[in-house]
Coordinates of C-alpha atoms and ligand atoms in Angstrom, one line a residue:
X270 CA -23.0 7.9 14.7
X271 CA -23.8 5.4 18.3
X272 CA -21.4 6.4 21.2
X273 CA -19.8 3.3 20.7
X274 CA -18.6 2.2 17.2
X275 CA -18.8 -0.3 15.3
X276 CA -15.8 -1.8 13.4
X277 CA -16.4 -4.6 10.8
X278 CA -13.3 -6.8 9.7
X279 CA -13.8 -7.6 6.8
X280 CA -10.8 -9.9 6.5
X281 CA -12.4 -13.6 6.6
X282 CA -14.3 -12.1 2.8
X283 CA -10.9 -12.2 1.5
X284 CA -10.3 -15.8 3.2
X285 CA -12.8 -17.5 1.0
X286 CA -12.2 -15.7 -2.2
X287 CA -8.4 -16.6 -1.7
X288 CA -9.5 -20.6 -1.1
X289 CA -10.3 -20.8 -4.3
X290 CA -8.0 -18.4 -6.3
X291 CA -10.4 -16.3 -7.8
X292 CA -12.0 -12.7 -8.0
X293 CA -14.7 -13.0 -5.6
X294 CA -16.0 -13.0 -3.3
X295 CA -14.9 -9.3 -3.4
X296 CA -13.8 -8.0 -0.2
X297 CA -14.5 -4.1 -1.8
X298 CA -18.5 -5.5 -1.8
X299 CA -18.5 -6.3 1.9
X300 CA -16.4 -3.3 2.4
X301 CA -19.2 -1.1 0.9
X302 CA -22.2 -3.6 2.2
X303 CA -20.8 -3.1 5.7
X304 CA -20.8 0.6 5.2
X305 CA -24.8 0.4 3.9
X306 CA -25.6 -1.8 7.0
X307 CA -24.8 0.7 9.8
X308 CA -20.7 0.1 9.9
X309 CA -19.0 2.8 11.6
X310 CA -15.3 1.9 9.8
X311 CA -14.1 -0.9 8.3
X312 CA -10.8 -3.0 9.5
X313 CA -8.7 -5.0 7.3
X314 CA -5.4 -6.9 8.5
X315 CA -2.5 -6.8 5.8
X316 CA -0.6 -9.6 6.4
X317 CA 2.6 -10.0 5.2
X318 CA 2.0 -13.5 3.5
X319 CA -1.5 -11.7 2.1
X320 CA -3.5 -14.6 2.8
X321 CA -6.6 -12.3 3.8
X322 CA -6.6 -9.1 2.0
X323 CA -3.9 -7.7 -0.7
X324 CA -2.8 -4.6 -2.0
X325 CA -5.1 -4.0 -4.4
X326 CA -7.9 -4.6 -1.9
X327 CA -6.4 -1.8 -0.3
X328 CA -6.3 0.5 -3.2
X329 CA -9.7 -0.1 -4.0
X330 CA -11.3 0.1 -0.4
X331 CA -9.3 3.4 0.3
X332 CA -10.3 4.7 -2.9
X333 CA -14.5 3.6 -3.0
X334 CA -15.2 3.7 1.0
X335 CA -16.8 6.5 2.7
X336 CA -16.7 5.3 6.0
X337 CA -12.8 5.9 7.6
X338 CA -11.0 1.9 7.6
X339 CA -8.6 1.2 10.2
X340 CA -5.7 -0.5 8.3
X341 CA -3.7 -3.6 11.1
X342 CA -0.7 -3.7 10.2
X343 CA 2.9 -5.1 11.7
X344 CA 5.8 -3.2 12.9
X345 CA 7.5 -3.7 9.8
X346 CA 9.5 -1.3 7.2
X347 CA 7.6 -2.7 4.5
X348 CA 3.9 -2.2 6.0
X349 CA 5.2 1.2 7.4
X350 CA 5.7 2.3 3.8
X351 CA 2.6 1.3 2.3
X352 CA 0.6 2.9 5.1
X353 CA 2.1 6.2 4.6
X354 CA 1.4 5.7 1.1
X355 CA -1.7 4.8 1.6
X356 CA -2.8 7.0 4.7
X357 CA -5.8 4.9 6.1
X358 CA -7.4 7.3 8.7
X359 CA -7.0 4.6 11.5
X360 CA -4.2 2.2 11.9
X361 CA -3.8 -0.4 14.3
X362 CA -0.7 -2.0 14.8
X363 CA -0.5 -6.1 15.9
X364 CA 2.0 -8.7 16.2
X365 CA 2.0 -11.2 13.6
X366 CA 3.9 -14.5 13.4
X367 CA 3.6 -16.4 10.4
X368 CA 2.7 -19.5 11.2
X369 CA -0.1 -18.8 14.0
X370 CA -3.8 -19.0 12.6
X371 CA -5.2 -15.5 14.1
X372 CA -3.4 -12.6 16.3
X373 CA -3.0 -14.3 19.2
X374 CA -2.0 -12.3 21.6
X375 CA -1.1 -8.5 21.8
X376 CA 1.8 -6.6 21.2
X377 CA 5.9 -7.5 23.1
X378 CA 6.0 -3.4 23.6
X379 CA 9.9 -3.7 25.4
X380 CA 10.4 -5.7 22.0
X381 CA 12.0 -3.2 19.0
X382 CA 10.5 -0.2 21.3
X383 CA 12.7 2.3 19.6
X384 CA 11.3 1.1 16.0
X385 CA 7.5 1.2 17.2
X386 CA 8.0 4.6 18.3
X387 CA 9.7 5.6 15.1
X388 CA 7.3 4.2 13.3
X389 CA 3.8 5.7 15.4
X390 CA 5.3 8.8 15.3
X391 CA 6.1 8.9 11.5
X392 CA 2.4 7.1 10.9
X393 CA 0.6 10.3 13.1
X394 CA 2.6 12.7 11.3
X395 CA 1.3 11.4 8.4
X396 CA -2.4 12.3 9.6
X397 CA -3.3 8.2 10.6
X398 CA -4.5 7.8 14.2
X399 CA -2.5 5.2 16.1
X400 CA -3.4 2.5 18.0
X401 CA -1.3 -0.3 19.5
X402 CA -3.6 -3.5 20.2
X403 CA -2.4 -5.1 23.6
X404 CA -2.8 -7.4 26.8
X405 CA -5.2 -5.6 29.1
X406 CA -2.1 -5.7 31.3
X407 CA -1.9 -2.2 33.2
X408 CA 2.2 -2.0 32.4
X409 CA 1.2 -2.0 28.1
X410 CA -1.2 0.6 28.9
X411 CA 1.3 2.9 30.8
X412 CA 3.8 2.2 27.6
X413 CA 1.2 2.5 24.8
X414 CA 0.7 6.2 26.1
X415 CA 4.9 6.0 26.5
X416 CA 5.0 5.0 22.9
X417 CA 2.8 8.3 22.1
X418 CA 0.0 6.2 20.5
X419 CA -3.3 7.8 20.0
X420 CA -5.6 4.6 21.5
X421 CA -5.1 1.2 22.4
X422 CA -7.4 -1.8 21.0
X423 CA -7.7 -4.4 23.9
X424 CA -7.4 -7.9 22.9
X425 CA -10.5 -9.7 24.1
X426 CA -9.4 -13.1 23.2
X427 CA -8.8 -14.8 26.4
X428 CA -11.8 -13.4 28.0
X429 CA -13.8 -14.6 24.6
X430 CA -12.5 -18.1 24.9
X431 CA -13.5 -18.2 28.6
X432 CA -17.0 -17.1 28.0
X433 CA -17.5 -19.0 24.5
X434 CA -17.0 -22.3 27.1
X435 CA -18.6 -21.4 29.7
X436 CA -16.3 -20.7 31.9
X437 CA -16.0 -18.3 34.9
X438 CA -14.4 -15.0 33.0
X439 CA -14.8 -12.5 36.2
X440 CA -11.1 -12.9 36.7
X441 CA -10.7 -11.7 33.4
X442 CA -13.3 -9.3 32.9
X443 CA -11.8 -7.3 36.1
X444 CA -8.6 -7.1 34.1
X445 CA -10.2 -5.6 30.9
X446 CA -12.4 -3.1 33.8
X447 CA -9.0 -2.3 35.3
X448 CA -7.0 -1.4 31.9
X449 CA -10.4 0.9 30.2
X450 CA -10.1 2.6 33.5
X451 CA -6.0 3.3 33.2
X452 CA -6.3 3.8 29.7
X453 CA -8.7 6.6 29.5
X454 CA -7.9 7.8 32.7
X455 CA -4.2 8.5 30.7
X456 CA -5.8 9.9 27.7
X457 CA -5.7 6.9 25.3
X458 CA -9.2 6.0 23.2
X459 CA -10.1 2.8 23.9
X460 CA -11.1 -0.2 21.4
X461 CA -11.6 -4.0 21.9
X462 CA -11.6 -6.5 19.8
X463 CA -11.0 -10.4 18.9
X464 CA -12.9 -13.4 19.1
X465 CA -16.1 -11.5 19.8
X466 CA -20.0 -13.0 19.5
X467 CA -23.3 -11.8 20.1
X468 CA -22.7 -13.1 23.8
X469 CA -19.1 -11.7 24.5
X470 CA -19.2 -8.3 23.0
X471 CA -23.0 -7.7 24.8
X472 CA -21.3 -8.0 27.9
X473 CA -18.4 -5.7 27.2
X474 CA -20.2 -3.0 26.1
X475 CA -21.5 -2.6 29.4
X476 CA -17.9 -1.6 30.8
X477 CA -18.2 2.6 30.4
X478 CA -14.8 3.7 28.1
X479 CA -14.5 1.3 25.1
X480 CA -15.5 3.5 22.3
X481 CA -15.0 0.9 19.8
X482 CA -15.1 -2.5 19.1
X483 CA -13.9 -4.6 15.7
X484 CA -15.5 -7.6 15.0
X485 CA -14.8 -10.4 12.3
X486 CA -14.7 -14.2 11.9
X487 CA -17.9 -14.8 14.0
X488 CA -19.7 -11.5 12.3
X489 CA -18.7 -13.1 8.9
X490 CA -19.5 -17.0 9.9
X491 CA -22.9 -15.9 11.2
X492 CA -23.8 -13.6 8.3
X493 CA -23.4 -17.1 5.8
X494 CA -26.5 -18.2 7.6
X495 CA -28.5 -14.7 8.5
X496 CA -26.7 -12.4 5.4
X497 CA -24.6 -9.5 6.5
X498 CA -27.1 -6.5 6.7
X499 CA -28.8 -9.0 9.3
X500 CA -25.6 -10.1 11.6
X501 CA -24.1 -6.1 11.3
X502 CA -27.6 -5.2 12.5
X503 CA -27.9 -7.5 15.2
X504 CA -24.2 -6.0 16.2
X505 CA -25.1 -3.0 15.9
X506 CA -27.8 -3.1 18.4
X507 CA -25.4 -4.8 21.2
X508 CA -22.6 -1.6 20.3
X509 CA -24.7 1.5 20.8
Ligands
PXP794 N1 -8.9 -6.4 16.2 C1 -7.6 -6.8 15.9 C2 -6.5 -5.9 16.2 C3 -7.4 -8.0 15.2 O1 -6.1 -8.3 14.8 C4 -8.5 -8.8 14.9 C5 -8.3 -10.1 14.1 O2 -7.6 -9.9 13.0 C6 -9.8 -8.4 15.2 C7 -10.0 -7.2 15.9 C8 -11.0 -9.2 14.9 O3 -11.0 -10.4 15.5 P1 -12.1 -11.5 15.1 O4 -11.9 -11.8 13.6 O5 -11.7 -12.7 15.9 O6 -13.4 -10.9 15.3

């Protein structure tokens, strides 16, 4: 396995199939394909309204991959009790609105604090490795490690945006620098991820501490054009 690994979302599969209403294309074969191209895990977002992956998705992927998946899921009663059924080796926990198009941003920790920690704690107990995805904002760091949670997953998406128009992302990049630093500094495995390209993710894993990184809509909009074995490659030479 690379020093620095390589998640694959796997959730824009499930998109397409779900356009159309029908049985493919099967988010289990990109699941698997990911896992023959050089993969280190697999990430798929249950979402409450299901409009990417579903329950039986779930099952299958649990019960067929090789490769550990990190399951993101919301702080909710019913997602906590289908992950302890289901006991995905990594979970990540987001915020999720319904009506927003993607996770936009990362997680309101002061916001049902005493049900997150509930929840993380009941969710490690269960053997699933914890990680909260957040702001790289220094005080979500300090109550990520608060909260007891294994790692944090940064969210890159501003700093994505910036770079994807060409605009001057130092600002941002500094914050990213300064939150790896206090993050492992506390103890807490770091992973980034949202909105990342070829370009954006080759300059993040320069920065010394992420020791993971989940990619999706752009790996899975570039593989129509180059196939999947080709784009996971091409990541997989940028996350080493
Ligand atoms: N990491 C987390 C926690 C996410 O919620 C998402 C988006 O679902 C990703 C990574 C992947 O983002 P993208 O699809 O933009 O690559």
């Amino acid at each position: 396995m690379s020093k620095i690994r390589l998640g694959v979302n796997i959730d824009h599969v499930a998109t397409v199939r779900n356009a159309r209403g029908e049985n493919y294309p099967s988010p289990l074969r990109a699941a698997l394909f990911a896992q023959k191209s050089g993969a280190d895990s697999v990430t798929i977002h249950l979402r409450e309204d299901r409009r990417h992956i579903n329950d039986t998705d779930l099952k299958e992927i649990k019960s067929k991959l090789k490769i550990p998946f990190n399951l993101e899921i919301a702080a909710t009663n019913e997602m906590l009790k289908i992950a302890l059924k289901r006991r995905p080796p990594f979970i990540c926990i987001v915020p999720e609105k319904r009506q927003e198009i993607t996770t936009e941003g990362g997680l309101n920790l002061n916001f049902k604090k005493n049900f997150l920690k509930k929840i993380i704690n009941k969710l490690k107990k269960n053997k699933s490795r914890i990680s909260l995805f957040v702001e790289p904002n220094l005080n979500d760091i300090k109550e990520s490690k608060n909260l007891n949670a294994d790692c944090i997953e940064i969210h890159t998406g501003k700093f994505c945006n910036l770079v994807n128009k060409n605009k001057n992302y130092n600002n941002e990049l500094k914050r990213i620098k300064t939150a790896v630093t206090l993050a492992n500094k506390l103890g807490l495995e770091v992973h980034a991820g949202h909105g990342l390209t070829y370009k954006s993710a080759k300059i993040l894993a320069k920065i010394s501490g992420i020791k993971e990184f989940n990619i999706g809509h752009f790996l899975i909009g570039e593989s129509i054009f180059v196939g999947l074995n080709k784009t996971i490659k091409n990541f997989r030479k940028i996350v080493k």
